[in-house]
Each structure stands twice: as structure tokens, then as C-alpha cells.
mmCIF file of N, CA, C and O in Angstrom:
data_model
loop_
_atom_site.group_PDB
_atom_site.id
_atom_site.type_symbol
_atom_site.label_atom_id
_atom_site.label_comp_id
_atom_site.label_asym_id
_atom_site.label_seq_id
_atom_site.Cartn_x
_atom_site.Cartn_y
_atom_site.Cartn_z
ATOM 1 N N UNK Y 26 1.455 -67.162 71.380
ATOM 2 C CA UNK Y 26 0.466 -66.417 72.110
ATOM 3 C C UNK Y 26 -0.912 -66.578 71.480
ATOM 4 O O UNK Y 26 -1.820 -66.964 72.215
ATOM 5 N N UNK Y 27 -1.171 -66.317 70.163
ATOM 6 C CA UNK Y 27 -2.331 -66.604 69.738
ATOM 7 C C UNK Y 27 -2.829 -67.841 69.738
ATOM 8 O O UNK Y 27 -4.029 -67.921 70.001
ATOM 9 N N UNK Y 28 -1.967 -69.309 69.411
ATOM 10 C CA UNK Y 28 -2.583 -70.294 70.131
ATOM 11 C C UNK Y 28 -3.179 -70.603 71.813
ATOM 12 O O UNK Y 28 -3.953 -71.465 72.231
ATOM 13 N N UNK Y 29 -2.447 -69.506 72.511
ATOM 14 C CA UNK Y 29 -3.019 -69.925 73.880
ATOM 15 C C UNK Y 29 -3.955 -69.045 73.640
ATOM 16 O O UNK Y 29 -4.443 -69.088 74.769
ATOM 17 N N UNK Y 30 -4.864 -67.975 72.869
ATOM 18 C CA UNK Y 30 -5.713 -67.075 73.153
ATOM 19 C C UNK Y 30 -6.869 -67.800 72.567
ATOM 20 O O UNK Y 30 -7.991 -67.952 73.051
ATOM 21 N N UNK Y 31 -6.403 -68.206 71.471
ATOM 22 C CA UNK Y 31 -7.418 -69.480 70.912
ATOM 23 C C UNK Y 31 -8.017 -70.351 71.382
ATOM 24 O O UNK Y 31 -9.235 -70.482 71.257
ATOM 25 N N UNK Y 32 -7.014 -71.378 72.231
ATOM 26 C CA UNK Y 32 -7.668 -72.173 72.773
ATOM 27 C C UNK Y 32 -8.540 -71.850 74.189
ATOM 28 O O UNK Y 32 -9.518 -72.443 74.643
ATOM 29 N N UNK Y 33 -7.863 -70.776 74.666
ATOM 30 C CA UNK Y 33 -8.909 -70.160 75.932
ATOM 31 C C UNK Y 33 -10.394 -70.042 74.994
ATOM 32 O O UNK Y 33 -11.422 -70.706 75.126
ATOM 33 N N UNK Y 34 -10.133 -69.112 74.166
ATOM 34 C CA UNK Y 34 -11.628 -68.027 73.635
ATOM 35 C C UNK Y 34 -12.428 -69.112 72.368
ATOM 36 O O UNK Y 34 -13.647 -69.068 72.198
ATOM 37 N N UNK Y 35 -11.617 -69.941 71.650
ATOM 38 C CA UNK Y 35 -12.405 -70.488 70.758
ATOM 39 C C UNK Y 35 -12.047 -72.318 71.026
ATOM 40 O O UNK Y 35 -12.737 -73.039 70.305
ATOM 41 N N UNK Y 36 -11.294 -72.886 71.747
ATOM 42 C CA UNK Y 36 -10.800 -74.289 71.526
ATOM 43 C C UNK Y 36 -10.020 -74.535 70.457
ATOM 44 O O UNK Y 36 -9.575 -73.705 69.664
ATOM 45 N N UNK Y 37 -9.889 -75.539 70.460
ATOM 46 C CA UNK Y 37 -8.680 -76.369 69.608
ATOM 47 C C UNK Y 37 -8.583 -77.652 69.496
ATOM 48 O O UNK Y 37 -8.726 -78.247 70.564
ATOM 49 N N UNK Y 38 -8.318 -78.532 68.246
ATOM 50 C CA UNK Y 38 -8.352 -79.562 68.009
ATOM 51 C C UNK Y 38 -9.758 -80.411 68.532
ATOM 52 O O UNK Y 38 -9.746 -81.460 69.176
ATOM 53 N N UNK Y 39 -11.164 -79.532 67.994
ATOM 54 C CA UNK Y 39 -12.222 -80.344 68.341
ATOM 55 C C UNK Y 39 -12.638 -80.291 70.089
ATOM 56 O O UNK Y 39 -13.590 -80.863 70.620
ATOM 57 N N UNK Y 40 -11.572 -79.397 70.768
ATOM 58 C CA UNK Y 40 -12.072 -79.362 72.027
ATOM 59 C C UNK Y 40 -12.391 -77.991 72.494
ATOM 60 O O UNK Y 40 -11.910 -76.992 71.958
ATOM 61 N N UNK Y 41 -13.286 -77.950 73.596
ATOM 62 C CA UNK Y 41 -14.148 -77.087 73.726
ATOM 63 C C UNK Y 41 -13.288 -75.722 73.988
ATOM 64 O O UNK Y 41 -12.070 -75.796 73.827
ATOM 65 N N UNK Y 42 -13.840 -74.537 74.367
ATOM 66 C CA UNK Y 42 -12.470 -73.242 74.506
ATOM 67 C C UNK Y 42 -12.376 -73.763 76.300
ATOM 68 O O UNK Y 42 -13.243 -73.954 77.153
ATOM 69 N N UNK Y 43 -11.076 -73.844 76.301
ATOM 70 C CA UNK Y 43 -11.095 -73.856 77.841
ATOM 71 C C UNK Y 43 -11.558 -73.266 78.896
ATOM 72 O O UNK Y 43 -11.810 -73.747 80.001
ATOM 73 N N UNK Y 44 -11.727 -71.510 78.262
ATOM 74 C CA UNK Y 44 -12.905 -71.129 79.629
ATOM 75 C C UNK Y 44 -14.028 -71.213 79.880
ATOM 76 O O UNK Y 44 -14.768 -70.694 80.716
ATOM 77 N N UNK Y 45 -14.168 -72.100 78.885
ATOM 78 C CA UNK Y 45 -15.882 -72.765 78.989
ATOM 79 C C UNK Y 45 -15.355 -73.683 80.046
ATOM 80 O O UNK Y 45 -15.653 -73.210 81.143
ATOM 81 N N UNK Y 46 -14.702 -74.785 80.159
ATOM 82 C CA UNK Y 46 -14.187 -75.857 80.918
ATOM 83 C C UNK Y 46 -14.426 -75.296 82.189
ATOM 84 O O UNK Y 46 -15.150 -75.708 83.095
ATOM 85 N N UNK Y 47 -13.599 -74.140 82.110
ATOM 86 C CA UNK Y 47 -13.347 -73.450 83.453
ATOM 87 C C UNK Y 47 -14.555 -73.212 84.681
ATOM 88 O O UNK Y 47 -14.794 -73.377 85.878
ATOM 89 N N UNK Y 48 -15.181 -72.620 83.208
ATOM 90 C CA UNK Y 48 -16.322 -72.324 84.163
ATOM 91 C C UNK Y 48 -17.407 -73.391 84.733
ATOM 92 O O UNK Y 48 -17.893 -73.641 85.836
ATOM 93 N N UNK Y 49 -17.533 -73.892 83.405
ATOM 94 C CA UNK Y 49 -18.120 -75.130 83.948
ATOM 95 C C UNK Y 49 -17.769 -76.096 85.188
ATOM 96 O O UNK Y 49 -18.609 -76.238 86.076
ATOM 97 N N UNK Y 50 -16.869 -76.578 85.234
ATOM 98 C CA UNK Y 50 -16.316 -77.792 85.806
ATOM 99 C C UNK Y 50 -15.292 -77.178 86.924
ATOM 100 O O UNK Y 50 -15.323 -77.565 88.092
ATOM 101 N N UNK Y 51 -14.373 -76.171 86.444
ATOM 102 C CA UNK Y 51 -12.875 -75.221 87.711
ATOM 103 C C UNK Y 51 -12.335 -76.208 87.329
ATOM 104 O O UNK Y 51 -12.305 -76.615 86.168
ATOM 105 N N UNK Y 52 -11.650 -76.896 88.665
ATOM 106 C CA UNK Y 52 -10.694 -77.922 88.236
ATOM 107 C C UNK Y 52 -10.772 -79.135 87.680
ATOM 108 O O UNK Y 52 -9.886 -79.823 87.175
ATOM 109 N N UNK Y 53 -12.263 -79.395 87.863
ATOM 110 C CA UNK Y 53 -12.230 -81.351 87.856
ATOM 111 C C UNK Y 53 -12.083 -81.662 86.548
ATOM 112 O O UNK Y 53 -12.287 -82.830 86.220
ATOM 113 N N UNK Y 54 -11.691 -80.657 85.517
ATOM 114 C CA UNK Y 54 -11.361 -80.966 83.928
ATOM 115 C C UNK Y 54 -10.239 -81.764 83.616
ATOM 116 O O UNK Y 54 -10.057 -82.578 82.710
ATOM 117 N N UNK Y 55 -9.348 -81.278 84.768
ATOM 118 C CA UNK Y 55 -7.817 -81.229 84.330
ATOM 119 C C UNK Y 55 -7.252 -82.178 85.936
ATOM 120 O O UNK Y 55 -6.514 -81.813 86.851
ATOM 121 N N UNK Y 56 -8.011 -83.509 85.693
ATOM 122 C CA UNK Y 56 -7.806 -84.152 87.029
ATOM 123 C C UNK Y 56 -6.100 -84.751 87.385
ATOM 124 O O UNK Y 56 -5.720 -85.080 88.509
ATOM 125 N N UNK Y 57 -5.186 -84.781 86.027
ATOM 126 C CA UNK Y 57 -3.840 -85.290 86.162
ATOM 127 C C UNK Y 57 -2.862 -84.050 86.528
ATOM 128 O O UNK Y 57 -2.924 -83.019 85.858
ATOM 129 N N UNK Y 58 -2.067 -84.164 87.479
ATOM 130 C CA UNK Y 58 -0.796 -83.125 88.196
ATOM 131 C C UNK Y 58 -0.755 -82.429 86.670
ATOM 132 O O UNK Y 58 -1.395 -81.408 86.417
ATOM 133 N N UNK Y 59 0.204 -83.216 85.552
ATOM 134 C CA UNK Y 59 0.675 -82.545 84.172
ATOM 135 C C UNK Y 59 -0.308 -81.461 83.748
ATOM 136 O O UNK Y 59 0.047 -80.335 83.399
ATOM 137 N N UNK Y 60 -1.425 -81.832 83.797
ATOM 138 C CA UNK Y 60 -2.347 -81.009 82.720
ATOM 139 C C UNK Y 60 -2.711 -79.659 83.791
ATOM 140 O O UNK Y 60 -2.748 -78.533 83.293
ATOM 141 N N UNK Y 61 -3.045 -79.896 85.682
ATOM 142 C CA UNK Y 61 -3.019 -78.970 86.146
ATOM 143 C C UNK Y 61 -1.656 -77.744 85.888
ATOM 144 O O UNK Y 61 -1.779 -76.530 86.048
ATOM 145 N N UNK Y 62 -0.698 -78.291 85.560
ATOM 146 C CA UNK Y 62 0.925 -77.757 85.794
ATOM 147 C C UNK Y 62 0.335 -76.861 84.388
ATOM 148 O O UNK Y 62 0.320 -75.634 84.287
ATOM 149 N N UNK Y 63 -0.064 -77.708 83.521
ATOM 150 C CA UNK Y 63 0.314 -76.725 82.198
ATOM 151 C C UNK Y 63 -0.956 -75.710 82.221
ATOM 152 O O UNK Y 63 -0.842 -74.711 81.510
ATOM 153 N N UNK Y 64 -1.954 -75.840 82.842
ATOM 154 C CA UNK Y 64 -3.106 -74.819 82.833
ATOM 155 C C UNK Y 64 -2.708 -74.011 83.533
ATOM 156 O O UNK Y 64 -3.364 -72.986 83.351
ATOM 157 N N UNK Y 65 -1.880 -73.868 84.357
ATOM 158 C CA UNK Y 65 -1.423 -72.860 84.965
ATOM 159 C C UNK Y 65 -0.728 -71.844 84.863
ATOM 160 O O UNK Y 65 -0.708 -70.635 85.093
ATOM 161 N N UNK Y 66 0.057 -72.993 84.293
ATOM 162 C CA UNK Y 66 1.051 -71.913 83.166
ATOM 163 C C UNK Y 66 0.268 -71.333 81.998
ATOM 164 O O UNK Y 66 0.947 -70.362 81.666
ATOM 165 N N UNK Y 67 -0.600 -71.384 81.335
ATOM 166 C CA UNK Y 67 -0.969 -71.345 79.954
ATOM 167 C C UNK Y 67 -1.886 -70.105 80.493
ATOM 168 O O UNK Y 67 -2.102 -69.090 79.830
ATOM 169 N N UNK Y 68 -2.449 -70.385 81.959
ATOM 170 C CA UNK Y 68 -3.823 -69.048 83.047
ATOM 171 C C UNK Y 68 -2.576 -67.855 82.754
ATOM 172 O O UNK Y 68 -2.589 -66.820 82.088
ATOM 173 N N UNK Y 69 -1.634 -68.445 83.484
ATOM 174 C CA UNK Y 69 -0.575 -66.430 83.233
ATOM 175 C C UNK Y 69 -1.002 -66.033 82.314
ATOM 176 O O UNK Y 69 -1.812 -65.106 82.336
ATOM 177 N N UNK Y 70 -0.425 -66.841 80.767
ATOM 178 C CA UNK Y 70 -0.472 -65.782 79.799
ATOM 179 C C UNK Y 70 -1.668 -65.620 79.369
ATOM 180 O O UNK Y 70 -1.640 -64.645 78.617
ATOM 181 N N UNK Y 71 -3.158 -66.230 79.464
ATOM 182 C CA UNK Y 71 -4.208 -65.631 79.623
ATOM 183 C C UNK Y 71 -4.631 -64.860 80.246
ATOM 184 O O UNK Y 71 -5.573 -64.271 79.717
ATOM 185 N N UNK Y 72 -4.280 -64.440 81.532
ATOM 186 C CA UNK Y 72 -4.353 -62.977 82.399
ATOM 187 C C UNK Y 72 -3.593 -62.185 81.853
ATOM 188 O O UNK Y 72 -3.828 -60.981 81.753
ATOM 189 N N UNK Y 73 -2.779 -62.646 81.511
ATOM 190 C CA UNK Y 73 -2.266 -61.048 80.990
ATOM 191 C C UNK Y 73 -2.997 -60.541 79.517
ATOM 192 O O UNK Y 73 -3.157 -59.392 79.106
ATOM 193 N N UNK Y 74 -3.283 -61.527 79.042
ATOM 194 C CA UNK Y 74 -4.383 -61.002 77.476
ATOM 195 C C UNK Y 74 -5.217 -60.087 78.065
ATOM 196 O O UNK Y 74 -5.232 -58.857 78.017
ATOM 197 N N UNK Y 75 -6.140 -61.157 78.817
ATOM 198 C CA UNK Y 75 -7.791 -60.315 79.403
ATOM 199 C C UNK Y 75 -6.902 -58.876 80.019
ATOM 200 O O UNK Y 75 -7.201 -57.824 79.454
ATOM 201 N N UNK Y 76 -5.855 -58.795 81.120
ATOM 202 C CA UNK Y 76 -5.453 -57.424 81.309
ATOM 203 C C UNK Y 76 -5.333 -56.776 80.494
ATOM 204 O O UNK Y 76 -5.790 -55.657 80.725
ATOM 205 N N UNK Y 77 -4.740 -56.944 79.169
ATOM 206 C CA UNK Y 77 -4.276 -56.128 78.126
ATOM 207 C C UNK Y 77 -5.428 -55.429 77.078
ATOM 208 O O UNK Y 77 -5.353 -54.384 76.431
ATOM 209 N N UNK Y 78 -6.795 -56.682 77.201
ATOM 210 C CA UNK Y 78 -7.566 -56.059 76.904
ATOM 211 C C UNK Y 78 -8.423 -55.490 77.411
ATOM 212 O O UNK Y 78 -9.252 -54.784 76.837
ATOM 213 N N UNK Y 79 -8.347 -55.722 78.596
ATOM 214 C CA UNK Y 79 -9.072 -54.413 79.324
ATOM 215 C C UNK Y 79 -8.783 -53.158 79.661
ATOM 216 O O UNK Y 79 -9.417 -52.350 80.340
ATOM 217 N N UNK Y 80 -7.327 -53.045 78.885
ATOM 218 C CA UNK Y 80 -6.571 -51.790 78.803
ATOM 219 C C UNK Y 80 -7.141 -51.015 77.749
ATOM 220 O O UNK Y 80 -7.114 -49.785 77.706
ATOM 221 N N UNK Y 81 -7.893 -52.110 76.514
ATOM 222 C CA UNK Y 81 -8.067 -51.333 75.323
ATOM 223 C C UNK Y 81 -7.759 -51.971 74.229
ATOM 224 O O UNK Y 81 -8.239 -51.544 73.179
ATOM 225 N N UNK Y 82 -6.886 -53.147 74.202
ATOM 226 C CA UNK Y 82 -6.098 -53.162 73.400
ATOM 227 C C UNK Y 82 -6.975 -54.319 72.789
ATOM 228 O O UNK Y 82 -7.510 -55.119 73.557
ATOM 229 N N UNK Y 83 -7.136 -54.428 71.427
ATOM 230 C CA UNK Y 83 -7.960 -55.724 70.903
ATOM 231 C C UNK Y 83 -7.115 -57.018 70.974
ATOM 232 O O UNK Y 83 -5.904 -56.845 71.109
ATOM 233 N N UNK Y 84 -7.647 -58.495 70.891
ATOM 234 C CA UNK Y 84 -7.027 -59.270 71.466
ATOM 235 C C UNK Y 84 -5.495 -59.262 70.469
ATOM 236 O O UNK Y 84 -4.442 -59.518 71.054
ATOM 237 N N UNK Y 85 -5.476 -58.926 68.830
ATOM 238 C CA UNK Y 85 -4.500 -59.045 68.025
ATOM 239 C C UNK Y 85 -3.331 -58.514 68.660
ATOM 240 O O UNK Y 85 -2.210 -59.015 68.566
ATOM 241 N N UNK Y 86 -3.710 -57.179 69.502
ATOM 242 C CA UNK Y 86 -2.984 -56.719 69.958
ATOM 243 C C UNK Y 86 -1.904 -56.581 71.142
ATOM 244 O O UNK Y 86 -0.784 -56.143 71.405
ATOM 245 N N UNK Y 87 -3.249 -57.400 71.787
ATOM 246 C CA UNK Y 87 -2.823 -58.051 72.901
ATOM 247 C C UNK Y 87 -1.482 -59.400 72.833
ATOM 248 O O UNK Y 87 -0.559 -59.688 73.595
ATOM 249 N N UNK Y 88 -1.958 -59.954 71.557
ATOM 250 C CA UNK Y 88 -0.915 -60.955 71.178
ATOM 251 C C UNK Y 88 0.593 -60.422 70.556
ATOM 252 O O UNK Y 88 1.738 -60.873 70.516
ATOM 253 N N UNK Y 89 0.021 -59.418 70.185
ATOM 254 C CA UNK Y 89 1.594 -58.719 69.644
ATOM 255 C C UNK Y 89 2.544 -58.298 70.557
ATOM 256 O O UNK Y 89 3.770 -58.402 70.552
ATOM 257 N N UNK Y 90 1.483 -57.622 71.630
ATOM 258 C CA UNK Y 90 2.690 -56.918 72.620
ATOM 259 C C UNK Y 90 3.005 -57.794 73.316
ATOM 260 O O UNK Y 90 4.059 -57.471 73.864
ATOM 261 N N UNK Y 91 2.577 -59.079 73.725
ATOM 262 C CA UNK Y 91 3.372 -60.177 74.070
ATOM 263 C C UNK Y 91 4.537 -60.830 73.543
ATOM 264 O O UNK Y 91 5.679 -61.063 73.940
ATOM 265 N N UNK Y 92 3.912 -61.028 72.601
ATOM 266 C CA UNK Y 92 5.144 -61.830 71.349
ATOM 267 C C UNK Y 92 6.284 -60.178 71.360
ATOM 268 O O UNK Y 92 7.506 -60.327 71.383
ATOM 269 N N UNK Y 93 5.947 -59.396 71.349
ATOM 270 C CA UNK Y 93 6.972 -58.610 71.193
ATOM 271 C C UNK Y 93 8.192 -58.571 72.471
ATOM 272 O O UNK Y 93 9.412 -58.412 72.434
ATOM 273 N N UNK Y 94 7.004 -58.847 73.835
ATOM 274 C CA UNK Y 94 7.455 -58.545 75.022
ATOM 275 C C UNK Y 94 8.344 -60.178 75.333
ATOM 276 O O UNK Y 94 9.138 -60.159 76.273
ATOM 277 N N UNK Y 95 8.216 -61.264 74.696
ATOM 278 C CA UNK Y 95 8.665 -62.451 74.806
ATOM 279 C C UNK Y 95 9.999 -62.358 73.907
ATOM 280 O O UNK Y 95 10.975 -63.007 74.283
ATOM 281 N N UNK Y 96 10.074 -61.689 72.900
ATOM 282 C CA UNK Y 96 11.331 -61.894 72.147
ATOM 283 C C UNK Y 96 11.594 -63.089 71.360
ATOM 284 O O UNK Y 96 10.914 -63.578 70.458
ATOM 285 N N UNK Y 97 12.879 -63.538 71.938
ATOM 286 C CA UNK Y 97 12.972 -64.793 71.367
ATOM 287 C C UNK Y 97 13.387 -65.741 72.638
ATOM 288 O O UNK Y 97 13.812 -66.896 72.655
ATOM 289 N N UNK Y 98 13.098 -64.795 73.718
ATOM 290 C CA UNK Y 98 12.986 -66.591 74.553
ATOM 291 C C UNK Y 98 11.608 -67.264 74.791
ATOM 292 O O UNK Y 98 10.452 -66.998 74.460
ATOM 293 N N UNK Y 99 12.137 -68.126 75.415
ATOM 294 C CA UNK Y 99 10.703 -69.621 75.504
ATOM 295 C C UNK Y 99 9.468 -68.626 75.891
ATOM 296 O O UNK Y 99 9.283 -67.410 75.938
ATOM 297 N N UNK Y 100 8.629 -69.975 76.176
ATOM 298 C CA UNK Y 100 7.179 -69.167 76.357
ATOM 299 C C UNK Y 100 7.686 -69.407 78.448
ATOM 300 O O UNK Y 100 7.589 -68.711 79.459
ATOM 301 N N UNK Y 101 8.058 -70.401 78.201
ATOM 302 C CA UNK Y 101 7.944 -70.840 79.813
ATOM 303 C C UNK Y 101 9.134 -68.849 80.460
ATOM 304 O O UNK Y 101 8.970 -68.073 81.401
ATOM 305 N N UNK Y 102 9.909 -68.884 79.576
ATOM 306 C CA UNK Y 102 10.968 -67.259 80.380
ATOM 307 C C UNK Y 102 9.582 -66.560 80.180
ATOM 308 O O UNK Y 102 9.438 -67.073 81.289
ATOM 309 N N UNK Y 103 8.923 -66.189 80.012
ATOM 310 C CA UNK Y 103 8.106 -65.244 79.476
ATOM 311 C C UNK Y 103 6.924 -65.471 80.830
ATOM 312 O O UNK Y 103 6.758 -64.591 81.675
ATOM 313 N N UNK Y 104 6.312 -66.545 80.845
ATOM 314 C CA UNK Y 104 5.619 -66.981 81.964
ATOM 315 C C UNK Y 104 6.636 -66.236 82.914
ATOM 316 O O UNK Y 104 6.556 -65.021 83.096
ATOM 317 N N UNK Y 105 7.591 -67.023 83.508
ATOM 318 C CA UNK Y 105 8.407 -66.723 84.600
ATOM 319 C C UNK Y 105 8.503 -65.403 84.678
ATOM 320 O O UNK Y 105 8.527 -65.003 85.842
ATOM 321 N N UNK Y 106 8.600 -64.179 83.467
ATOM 322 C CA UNK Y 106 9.054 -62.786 83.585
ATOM 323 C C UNK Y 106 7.536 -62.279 84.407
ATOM 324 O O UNK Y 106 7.530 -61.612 85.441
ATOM 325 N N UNK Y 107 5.992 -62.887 83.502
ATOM 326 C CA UNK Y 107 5.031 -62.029 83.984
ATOM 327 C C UNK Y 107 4.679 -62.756 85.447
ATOM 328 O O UNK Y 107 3.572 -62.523 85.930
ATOM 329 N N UNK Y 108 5.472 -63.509 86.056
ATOM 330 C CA UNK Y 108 4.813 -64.142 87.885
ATOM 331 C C UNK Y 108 6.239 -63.404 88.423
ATOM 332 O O UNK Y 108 6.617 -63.836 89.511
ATOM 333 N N UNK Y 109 6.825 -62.673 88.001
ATOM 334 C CA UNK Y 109 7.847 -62.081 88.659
ATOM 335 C C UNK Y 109 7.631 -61.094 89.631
ATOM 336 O O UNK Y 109 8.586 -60.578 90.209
#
């Protein structure tokens, strides 16, 4: 979870934070099917951060009650639980 909060809010590996991308560009960043598939998946569990912190909760926190709420299955069950 904190790597996907990272790379939304600060980037990763020398690349820019993705909601800069976002905003900038929307889709034409992520012009291959794969990379749309995985931004999509990766947008859930970024909506649910920004929800969580607009509940209050600071982003650390936001990452905990995920990771807590994920357990020990995949990230992809976890996706699937919050589009349920």
C-alpha cells in the first residue's frame, strides 16, 4: 500500500508521481492495454487512500487500515474486495 501511495503522491524509480501524469496528460501516459490494466487497478487503491483521508485519517494511516483490511491475501483480492 505505501508503495502505491508513493508512487501516486511522490513517484518512483526517477519517475514523476503519477498524479502529476494524470493530470497532466489523463490517459495518453499509459498508451499500452498492460499499463492502462494496471493503472486501474493501482486508481482503486488510490481512491480508497484519498477516501480515507478525507475521513481524517493521515496517509500512514490510511496505509495501515488497508494493509490491515488486506490481510494476507494478494493486493489484486483486495482490489477485487474494494470494486465489490
Amino acid at each position: 500500500m505505501e508503495d502505491v501511495r508513493r508512487e501516486w503522491e511522490e513517484g518512483i524509480l526517477g519517475m514523476p508521481p503519477l498524479q502529476e501524469l494524470e493530470e497532466k496528460w489523463g490517459a495518453l501516459w499509459r498508451p499500452s492495454s498492460a499499463q492502462k490494466v494496471a493503472f486501474c487497478r493501482r486508481k482503486v487503491v488510490i481512491d480508497e487512500l484519498t477516501y480515507l483521508s478525507h475521513q481524517g485519517l493521515s496517509s500512514q494511516e490510511a496505509v495501515a487500515k488497508l494493509e490491515t483490511r488486506r490481510g494476507r491475501s494478494s493486493l489484486r483480492q483486495l482490489i477485487d474486495s474494494l470494486t465489490a
